[in-house]
C-alpha positions as protocol buffer text, in pm:
chain_id: "A"
residue {
  index: 1
  type: MET
  ca { x: 6 y: 1 z: -13 }
}
residue {
  index: 2
  type: LYS
  ca { x: 256 y: 239 z: 103 }
}
residue {
  index: 3
  type: LYS
  ca { x: 456 y: 160 z: -213 }
}
residue {
  index: 4
  type: PHE
  ca { x: 167 y: 235 z: -417 }
}
residue {
  index: 5
  type: LEU
  ca { x: 100 y: 557 z: -273 }
}
residue {
  index: 6
  type: PHE
  ca { x: 432 y: 689 z: -303 }
}
residue {
  index: 7
  type: ALA
  ca { x: 413 y: 606 z: -652 }
}
residue {
  index: 8
  type: LEU
  ca { x: 122 y: 808 z: -709 }
}
residue {
  index: 9
  type: SER
  ca { x: 263 y: 1083 z: -536 }
}
residue {
  index: 10
  type: VAL
  ca { x: 557 y: 1127 z: -759 }
}
residue {
  index: 11
  type: SER
  ca { x: 313 y: 1110 z: -1048 }
}
residue {
  index: 12
  type: LEU
  ca { x: 441 y: 833 z: -1266 }
}
residue {
  index: 13
  type: LEU
  ca { x: 89 y: 648 z: -1264 }
}
residue {
  index: 14
  type: ALA
  ca { x: 40 y: 414 z: -1565 }
}
residue {
  index: 15
  type: ILE
  ca { x: -333 y: 444 z: -1669 }
}
residue {
  index: 16
  type: THR
  ca { x: -328 y: 225 z: -1983 }
}
residue {
  index: 17
  type: SER
  ca { x: -56 y: 101 z: -2241 }
}
residue {
  index: 18
  type: PHE
  ca { x: -100 y: 58 z: -2607 }
}
residue {
  index: 19
  type: SER
  ca { x: 70 y: -30 z: -2951 }
}
residue {
  index: 20
  type: SER
  ca { x: -131 y: 139 z: -3204 }
}
residue {
  index: 21
  type: LEU
  ca { x: -75 y: 420 z: -3465 }
}
residue {
  index: 22
  type: ALA
  ca { x: -398 y: 592 z: -3298 }
}
residue {
  index: 23
  type: VAL
  ca { x: -472 y: 599 z: -2945 }
}
residue {
  index: 24
  type: ASP
  ca { x: -793 y: 702 z: -2748 }
}
residue {
  index: 25
  type: LEU
  ca { x: -816 y: 825 z: -2376 }
}
residue {
  index: 26
  type: GLU
  ca { x: -1095 y: 906 z: -2203 }
}
residue {
  index: 27
  type: TYR
  ca { x: -1126 y: 1259 z: -2124 }
}
residue {
  index: 28
  type: LYS
  ca { x: -1276 y: 1181 z: -1795 }
}
residue {
  index: 29
  type: GLY
  ca { x: -917 y: 1051 z: -1618 }
}
residue {
  index: 30
  type: PHE
  ca { x: -787 y: 1410 z: -1739 }
}
residue {
  index: 31
  type: TYR
  ca { x: -1036 y: 1618 z: -1584 }
}
residue {
  index: 32
  type: GLN
  ca { x: -1090 y: 1439 z: -1243 }
}
residue {
  index: 33
  type: ARG
  ca { x: -722 y: 1540 z: -1200 }
}
residue {
  index: 34
  type: LEU
  ca { x: -732 y: 1898 z: -1309 }
}
residue {
  index: 35
  type: ASP
  ca { x: -1056 y: 1970 z: -1107 }
}
residue {
  index: 36
  type: LEU
  ca { x: -902 y: 1853 z: -772 }
}
residue {
  index: 37
  type: ILE
  ca { x: -634 y: 2130 z: -867 }
}
residue {
  index: 38
  type: LYS
  ca { x: -916 y: 2399 z: -953 }
}
residue {
  index: 39
  type: GLU
  ca { x: -1157 y: 2267 z: -666 }
}
residue {
  index: 40
  type: ASN
  ca { x: -840 y: 2338 z: -410 }
}
residue {
  index: 41
  type: LYS
  ca { x: -728 y: 2637 z: -556 }
}
residue {
  index: 42
  type: LEU
  ca { x: -382 y: 2505 z: -607 }
}
residue {
  index: 43
  type: GLU
  ca { x: -275 y: 2777 z: -866 }
}
residue {
  index: 44
  type: LYS
  ca { x: 101 y: 2746 z: -849 }
}
residue {
  index: 45
  type: ILE
  ca { x: 94 y: 2360 z: -932 }
}
residue {
  index: 46
  type: THR
  ca { x: -69 y: 2149 z: -1236 }
}
residue {
  index: 47
  type: MET
  ca { x: -69 y: 1800 z: -1379 }
}
residue {
  index: 48
  type: GLY
  ca { x: 116 y: 1742 z: -1669 }
}
residue {
  index: 49
  type: PHE
  ca { x: 8 y: 1464 z: -1922 }
}
residue {
  index: 50
  type: TYR
  ca { x: 278 y: 1245 z: -2087 }
}
residue {
  index: 51
  type: LEU
  ca { x: 296 y: 944 z: -2315 }
}
residue {
  index: 52
  type: VAL
  ca { x: 634 y: 736 z: -2242 }
}
residue {
  index: 53
  type: ASP
  ca { x: 767 y: 429 z: -2366 }
}
residue {
  index: 54
  type: SER
  ca { x: 677 y: 159 z: -2107 }
}
residue {
  index: 55
  type: TYR
  ca { x: 1017 y: -13 z: -2140 }
}
residue {
  index: 56
  type: LYS
  ca { x: 1305 y: 261 z: -2202 }
}
residue {
  index: 57
  type: ARG
  ca { x: 1066 y: 558 z: -2008 }
}
residue {
  index: 58
  type: THR
  ca { x: 1142 y: 810 z: -2278 }
}
residue {
  index: 59
  type: ARG
  ca { x: 908 y: 1016 z: -2444 }
}
residue {
  index: 60
  type: CYS
  ca { x: 702 y: 880 z: -2744 }
}
residue {
  index: 61
  type: GLU
  ca { x: 678 y: 1084 z: -3042 }
}
residue {
  index: 62
  type: MET
  ca { x: 343 y: 1209 z: -3127 }
}
residue {
  index: 63
  type: GLU
  ca { x: 221 y: 1350 z: -3470 }
}
residue {
  index: 64
  type: LYS
  ca { x: -85 y: 1508 z: -3322 }
}
residue {
  index: 65
  type: ALA
  ca { x: -376 y: 1524 z: -3040 }
}
residue {
  index: 66
  type: THR
  ca { x: -768 y: 1573 z: -3139 }
}
residue {
  index: 67
  type: MET
  ca { x: -1048 y: 1601 z: -2871 }
}
residue {
  index: 68
  type: LEU
  ca { x: -1359 y: 1441 z: -2981 }
}
residue {
  index: 69
  type: ALA
  ca { x: -1687 y: 1505 z: -2827 }
}
residue {
  index: 70
  type: GLN
  ca { x: -2063 y: 1401 z: -2928 }
}
residue {
  index: 71
  type: GLY
  ca { x: -2237 y: 1716 z: -3097 }
}
residue {
  index: 72
  type: THR
  ca { x: -1863 y: 1923 z: -3093 }
}
residue {
  index: 73
  type: GLU
  ca { x: -1625 y: 1962 z: -3401 }
}
residue {
  index: 74
  type: PRO
  ca { x: -1328 y: 1804 z: -3328 }
}
residue {
  index: 75
  type: SER
  ca { x: -1048 y: 2012 z: -3174 }
}
residue {
  index: 76
  type: ALA
  ca { x: -661 y: 2011 z: -3181 }
}
residue {
  index: 77
  type: ILE
  ca { x: -466 y: 1975 z: -2859 }
}
residue {
  index: 78
  type: ALA
  ca { x: -143 y: 2152 z: -2838 }
}
residue {
  index: 79
  type: ILE
  ca { x: 173 y: 1922 z: -2795 }
}
residue {
  index: 80
  type: ALA
  ca { x: 456 y: 2117 z: -2601 }
}
residue {
  index: 81
  type: ASP
  ca { x: 820 y: 2090 z: -2728 }
}
residue {
  index: 82
  type: ASP
  ca { x: 885 y: 1850 z: -2423 }
}
residue {
  index: 83
  type: GLY
  ca { x: 592 y: 1616 z: -2524 }
}
residue {
  index: 84
  type: GLN
  ca { x: 345 y: 1724 z: -2274 }
}
residue {
  index: 85
  type: LEU
  ca { x: -45 y: 1685 z: -2367 }
}
residue {
  index: 86
  type: LEU
  ca { x: -178 y: 2031 z: -2291 }
}
residue {
  index: 87
  type: VAL
  ca { x: -523 y: 1919 z: -2230 }
}
residue {
  index: 88
  type: PRO
  ca { x: -791 y: 2173 z: -2137 }
}
residue {
  index: 89
  type: TYR
  ca { x: -1000 y: 2171 z: -1835 }
}
residue {
  index: 90
  type: SER
  ca { x: -1359 y: 2173 z: -1951 }
}
residue {
  index: 91
  type: ARG
  ca { x: -1678 y: 2039 z: -1772 }
}
residue {
  index: 92
  type: ASP
  ca { x: -1886 y: 2034 z: -2117 }
}
residue {
  index: 93
  type: LEU
  ca { x: -1590 y: 1777 z: -2262 }
}
residue {
  index: 94
  type: TYR
  ca { x: -1665 y: 1580 z: -1950 }
}
residue {
  index: 95
  type: ASP
  ca { x: -2036 y: 1585 z: -1977 }
}
residue {
  index: 96
  type: LYS
  ca { x: -1984 y: 1480 z: -2330 }
}
residue {
  index: 97
  type: PHE
  ca { x: -1793 y: 1171 z: -2250 }
}
residue {
  index: 98
  type: ALA
  ca { x: -1489 y: 1320 z: -2472 }
}
residue {
  index: 99
  type: LEU
  ca { x: -1210 y: 1127 z: -2609 }
}
residue {
  index: 100
  type: LEU
  ca { x: -837 y: 1221 z: -2674 }
}
residue {
  index: 101
  type: ARG
  ca { x: -723 y: 1090 z: -2984 }
}
residue {
  index: 102
  type: VAL
  ca { x: -338 y: 1076 z: -2995 }
}
residue {
  index: 103
  type: LYS
  ca { x: -156 y: 1006 z: -3335 }
}
residue {
  index: 104
  type: LEU
  ca { x: 191 y: 807 z: -3288 }
}
residue {
  index: 105
  type: LYS
  ca { x: 477 y: 846 z: -3497 }
}
residue {
  index: 106
  type: ASP
  ca { x: 577 y: 505 z: -3413 }
}
residue {
  index: 107
  type: GLU
  ca { x: 299 y: 234 z: -3435 }
}
residue {
  index: 108
  type: TYR
  ca { x: 526 y: -34 z: -3268 }
}
residue {
  index: 109
  type: GLN
  ca { x: 628 y: 188 z: -2981 }
}
residue {
  index: 110
  type: ASN
  ca { x: 456 y: 37 z: -2650 }
}
residue {
  index: 111
  type: CYS
  ca { x: 352 y: 361 z: -2463 }
}
residue {
  index: 112
  type: ILE
  ca { x: 189 y: 434 z: -2119 }
}
residue {
  index: 113
  type: LEU
  ca { x: 47 y: 775 z: -2014 }
}
residue {
  index: 114
  type: GLN
  ca { x: 231 y: 956 z: -1738 }
}
residue {
  index: 115
  type: MET
  ca { x: 83 y: 1181 z: -1508 }
}
residue {
  index: 116
  type: GLN
  ca { x: 351 y: 1416 z: -1366 }
}
residue {
  index: 117
  type: MET
  ca { x: 259 y: 1669 z: -1098 }
}
residue {
  index: 118
  type: GLN
  ca { x: 458 y: 1992 z: -1146 }
}
residue {
  index: 119
  type: VAL
  ca { x: 478 y: 2379 z: -1126 }
}
residue {
  index: 120
  type: LYS
  ca { x: 235 y: 2538 z: -1357 }
}
residue {
  index: 121
  type: ASP
  ca { x: 454 y: 2816 z: -1478 }
}
residue {
  index: 122
  type: LYS
  ca { x: 757 y: 2649 z: -1684 }
}
residue {
  index: 123
  type: THR
  ca { x: 875 y: 3015 z: -1765 }
}
residue {
  index: 124
  type: LYS
  ca { x: 937 y: 3128 z: -1419 }
}
residue {
  index: 125
  type: SER
  ca { x: 1332 y: 3144 z: -1334 }
}
residue {
  index: 126
  type: ASP
  ca { x: 1330 y: 3319 z: -997 }
}
residue {
  index: 127
  type: PHE
  ca { x: 1208 y: 3221 z: -671 }
}
residue {
  index: 128
  type: SER
  ca { x: 1173 y: 3337 z: -321 }
}
residue {
  index: 129
  type: PHE
  ca { x: 1157 y: 3124 z: 2 }
}
residue {
  index: 130
  type: ALA
  ca { x: 777 y: 3203 z: 42 }
}
residue {
  index: 131
  type: GLU
  ca { x: 738 y: 3085 z: -332 }
}
residue {
  index: 132
  type: LEU
  ca { x: 925 y: 2743 z: -255 }
}
residue {
  index: 133
  type: ALA
  ca { x: 722 y: 2671 z: 47 }
}
residue {
  index: 134
  type: LEU
  ca { x: 382 y: 2779 z: -119 }
}
residue {
  index: 135
  type: ILE
  ca { x: 466 y: 2503 z: -421 }
}
residue {
  index: 136
  type: THR
  ca { x: 530 y: 2275 z: -166 }
}
residue {
  index: 137
  type: THR
  ca { x: 257 y: 2300 z: 49 }
}
residue {
  index: 138
  type: GLN
  ca { x: 37 y: 2299 z: -238 }
}
residue {
  index: 139
  type: MET
  ca { x: 186 y: 1984 z: -373 }
}
residue {
  index: 140
  type: GLN
  ca { x: 149 y: 1821 z: -60 }
}
residue {
  index: 141
  type: GLN
  ca { x: -212 y: 1923 z: -40 }
}
residue {
  index: 142
  type: LEU
  ca { x: -267 y: 1741 z: -383 }
}
residue {
  index: 143
  type: VAL
  ca { x: -98 y: 1457 z: -267 }
}
residue {
  index: 144
  type: ASP
  ca { x: -303 y: 1427 z: 21 }
}
residue {
  index: 145
  type: GLU
  ca { x: -611 y: 1488 z: -176 }
}
residue {
  index: 146
  type: PHE
  ca { x: -498 y: 1187 z: -395 }
}
residue {
  index: 147
  type: GLY
  ca { x: -521 y: 986 z: -109 }
}
residue {
  index: 148
  type: SER
  ca { x: -865 y: 1109 z: -1 }
}
residue {
  index: 149
  type: PHE
  ca { x: -1003 y: 962 z: 352 }
}
residue {
  index: 150
  type: LEU
  ca { x: -644 y: 765 z: 384 }
}
residue {
  index: 151
  type: TRP
  ca { x: -465 y: 1121 z: 369 }
}
residue {
  index: 152
  type: PHE
  ca { x: -284 y: 1012 z: 682 }
}
residue {
  index: 153
  type: MET
  ca { x: -125 y: 764 z: 495 }
}
residue {
  index: 154
  type: MET
  ca { x: 19 y: 982 z: 217 }
}
residue {
  index: 155
  type: PRO
  ca { x: 392 y: 1068 z: 187 }
}
residue {
  index: 156
  type: GLN
  ca { x: 514 y: 1381 z: 262 }
}
residue {
  index: 157
  type: VAL
  ca { x: 678 y: 1609 z: 14 }
}
residue {
  index: 158
  type: SER
  ca { x: 1016 y: 1701 z: 122 }
}
residue {
  index: 159
  type: GLY
  ca { x: 1107 y: 1955 z: -127 }
}
residue {
  index: 160
  type: LEU
  ca { x: 1134 y: 1965 z: -504 }
}
residue {
  index: 161
  type: HIS
  ca { x: 1300 y: 1793 z: -758 }
}
residue {
  index: 162
  type: ILE
  ca { x: 1454 y: 2035 z: -1045 }
}
residue {
  index: 163
  type: GLU
  ca { x: 1536 y: 1944 z: -1406 }
}
residue {
  index: 164
  type: LEU
  ca { x: 1781 y: 2209 z: -1512 }
}
residue {
  index: 165
  type: SER
  ca { x: 1828 y: 2340 z: -1864 }
}
residue {
  index: 166
  type: SER
  ca { x: 2199 y: 2288 z: -1828 }
}
residue {
  index: 167
  type: PRO
  ca { x: 2422 y: 2150 z: -1547 }
}
residue {
  index: 168
  type: GLU
  ca { x: 2562 y: 2505 z: -1492 }
}
residue {
  index: 169
  type: ASN
  ca { x: 2192 y: 2691 z: -1511 }
}
residue {
  index: 170
  type: ILE
  ca { x: 2194 y: 2802 z: -1149 }
}
residue {
  index: 171
  type: ALA
  ca { x: 2255 y: 3176 z: -1139 }
}
residue {
  index: 172
  type: TYR
  ca { x: 2195 y: 3245 z: -788 }
}
residue {
  index: 173
  type: ILE
  ca { x: 2137 y: 3049 z: -475 }
}
residue {
  index: 174
  type: ASN
  ca { x: 2057 y: 3205 z: -132 }
}
residue {
  index: 175
  type: GLU
  ca { x: 2360 y: 3090 z: 136 }
}
residue {
  index: 176
  type: LYS
  ca { x: 2075 y: 2961 z: 351 }
}
residue {
  index: 177
  type: LEU
  ca { x: 1953 y: 2749 z: 75 }
}
residue {
  index: 178
  type: LYS
  ca { x: 2289 y: 2601 z: -32 }
}
residue {
  index: 179
  type: PRO
  ca { x: 2297 y: 2278 z: 209 }
}
residue {
  index: 180
  type: ALA
  ca { x: 1963 y: 2217 z: 105 }
}
residue {
  index: 181
  type: LEU
  ca { x: 2047 y: 2167 z: -247 }
}
residue {
  index: 182
  type: VAL
  ca { x: 2201 y: 1836 z: -422 }
}
residue {
  index: 183
  type: CYS
  ca { x: 2244 y: 1810 z: -786 }
}
residue {
  index: 184
  type: GLU
  ca { x: 2378 y: 1533 z: -1010 }
}
residue {
  index: 185
  type: GLN
  ca { x: 2429 y: 1690 z: -1375 }
}
residue {
  index: 186
  type: GLU
  ca { x: 2090 y: 1830 z: -1445 }
}
residue {
  index: 187
  type: LYS
  ca { x: 1911 y: 1652 z: -1191 }
}
residue {
  index: 188
  type: CYS
  ca { x: 1835 y: 1846 z: -855 }
}
residue {
  index: 189
  type: LYS
  ca { x: 1691 y: 1785 z: -524 }
}
residue {
  index: 190
  type: LEU
  ca { x: 1605 y: 2077 z: -301 }
}
residue {
  index: 191
  type: ALA
  ca { x: 1484 y: 2023 z: 37 }
}
residue {
  index: 192
  type: ILE
  ca { x: 1228 y: 2310 z: 142 }
}
residue {
  index: 193
  type: ASP
  ca { x: 1144 y: 2452 z: 463 }
}
residue {
  index: 194
  type: ALA
  ca { x: 761 y: 2524 z: 433 }
}
residue {
  index: 195
  type: ASP
  ca { x: 748 y: 2729 z: 716 }
}
residue {
  index: 196
  type: ASN
  ca { x: 991 y: 2996 z: 570 }
}
residue {
  index: 197
  type: GLN
  ca { x: 782 y: 3296 z: 434 }
}
residue {
  index: 198
  type: SER
  ca { x: 1038 y: 3526 z: 346 }
}
residue {
  index: 199
  type: ASN
  ca { x: 1022 y: 3704 z: 17 }
}
residue {
  index: 200
  type: ASP
  ca { x: 1431 y: 3707 z: -4 }
}
residue {
  index: 201
  type: LYS
  ca { x: 1549 y: 3538 z: -305 }
}
residue {
  index: 202
  type: ALA
  ca { x: 1601 y: 3200 z: -275 }
}
residue {
  index: 203
  type: ILE
  ca { x: 1713 y: 3084 z: -614 }
}
residue {
  index: 204
  type: SER
  ca { x: 1730 y: 3191 z: -994 }
}
residue {
  index: 205
  type: PHE
  ca { x: 1835 y: 3033 z: -1279 }
}
residue {
  index: 206
  type: ASP
  ca { x: 1983 y: 3162 z: -1636 }
}
residue {
  index: 207
  type: LEU
  ca { x: 1736 y: 2944 z: -1810 }
}
residue {
  index: 208
  type: ALA
  ca { x: 1353 y: 2848 z: -1624 }
}
residue {
  index: 209
  type: PRO
  ca { x: 1393 y: 2478 z: -1543 }
}
residue {
  index: 210
  type: LYS
  ca { x: 1268 y: 2229 z: -1747 }
}
residue {
  index: 211
  type: LEU
  ca { x: 1054 y: 2064 z: -1491 }
}
residue {
  index: 212
  type: ILE
  ca { x: 971 y: 2105 z: -1114 }
}
residue {
  index: 213
  type: SER
  ca { x: 795 y: 1843 z: -940 }
}
residue {
  index: 214
  type: PRO
  ca { x: 764 y: 1694 z: -578 }
}
residue {
  index: 215
  type: TRP
  ca { x: 1055 y: 1537 z: -418 }
}
residue {
  index: 216
  type: ILE
  ca { x: 966 y: 1234 z: -176 }
}
residue {
  index: 217
  type: ASN
  ca { x: 1254 y: 1185 z: 64 }
}
residue {
  index: 218
  type: LYS
  ca { x: 1234 y: 785 z: 138 }
}
residue {
  index: 219
  type: GLU
  ca { x: 1511 y: 785 z: 386 }
}
């Protein structure tokens, strides 16, 4: 049970797998997760949706994604440069039992849907201590929401995983924060004090990080 909950909190949840040129995914699952974020007013974070190879864990290449719903014209869904499916939040699509149809470039690639809890604004490159604390707190709230009545069994978000744009991408880090940061090439773990509400600059980057997601300390 604990192992499963940990996997969910890190946001690597495989919903389905497939080997086909065109893939249909129920919109219901996307909506339910986005609705949790909106309902709890977690404005600093979102849920990213990706297709990844089930064996290599690399991102699957997609030609296009289209939303299909009864009584509605098909609409194109944007695919970000990093492979994120930019699925909209829409009660109307939910009520119409919409499907997301994704066309893969390689029909023989075995892909799974990956859901990644992450910072919403991927252009942000400067963070204060208070902003880091708020992001971490909101991620913990969402982890607890996933647990529902078992919230007390959910793991604690200790800080943030930061995927840098390059190994030398950190422009500034506050002296107080340096002991909390551990990096290996582009991958960093940053322990966060959720009680620190200082507006002092904590960390900044030459280029905005590729991804900021929750870090669960298993030790």
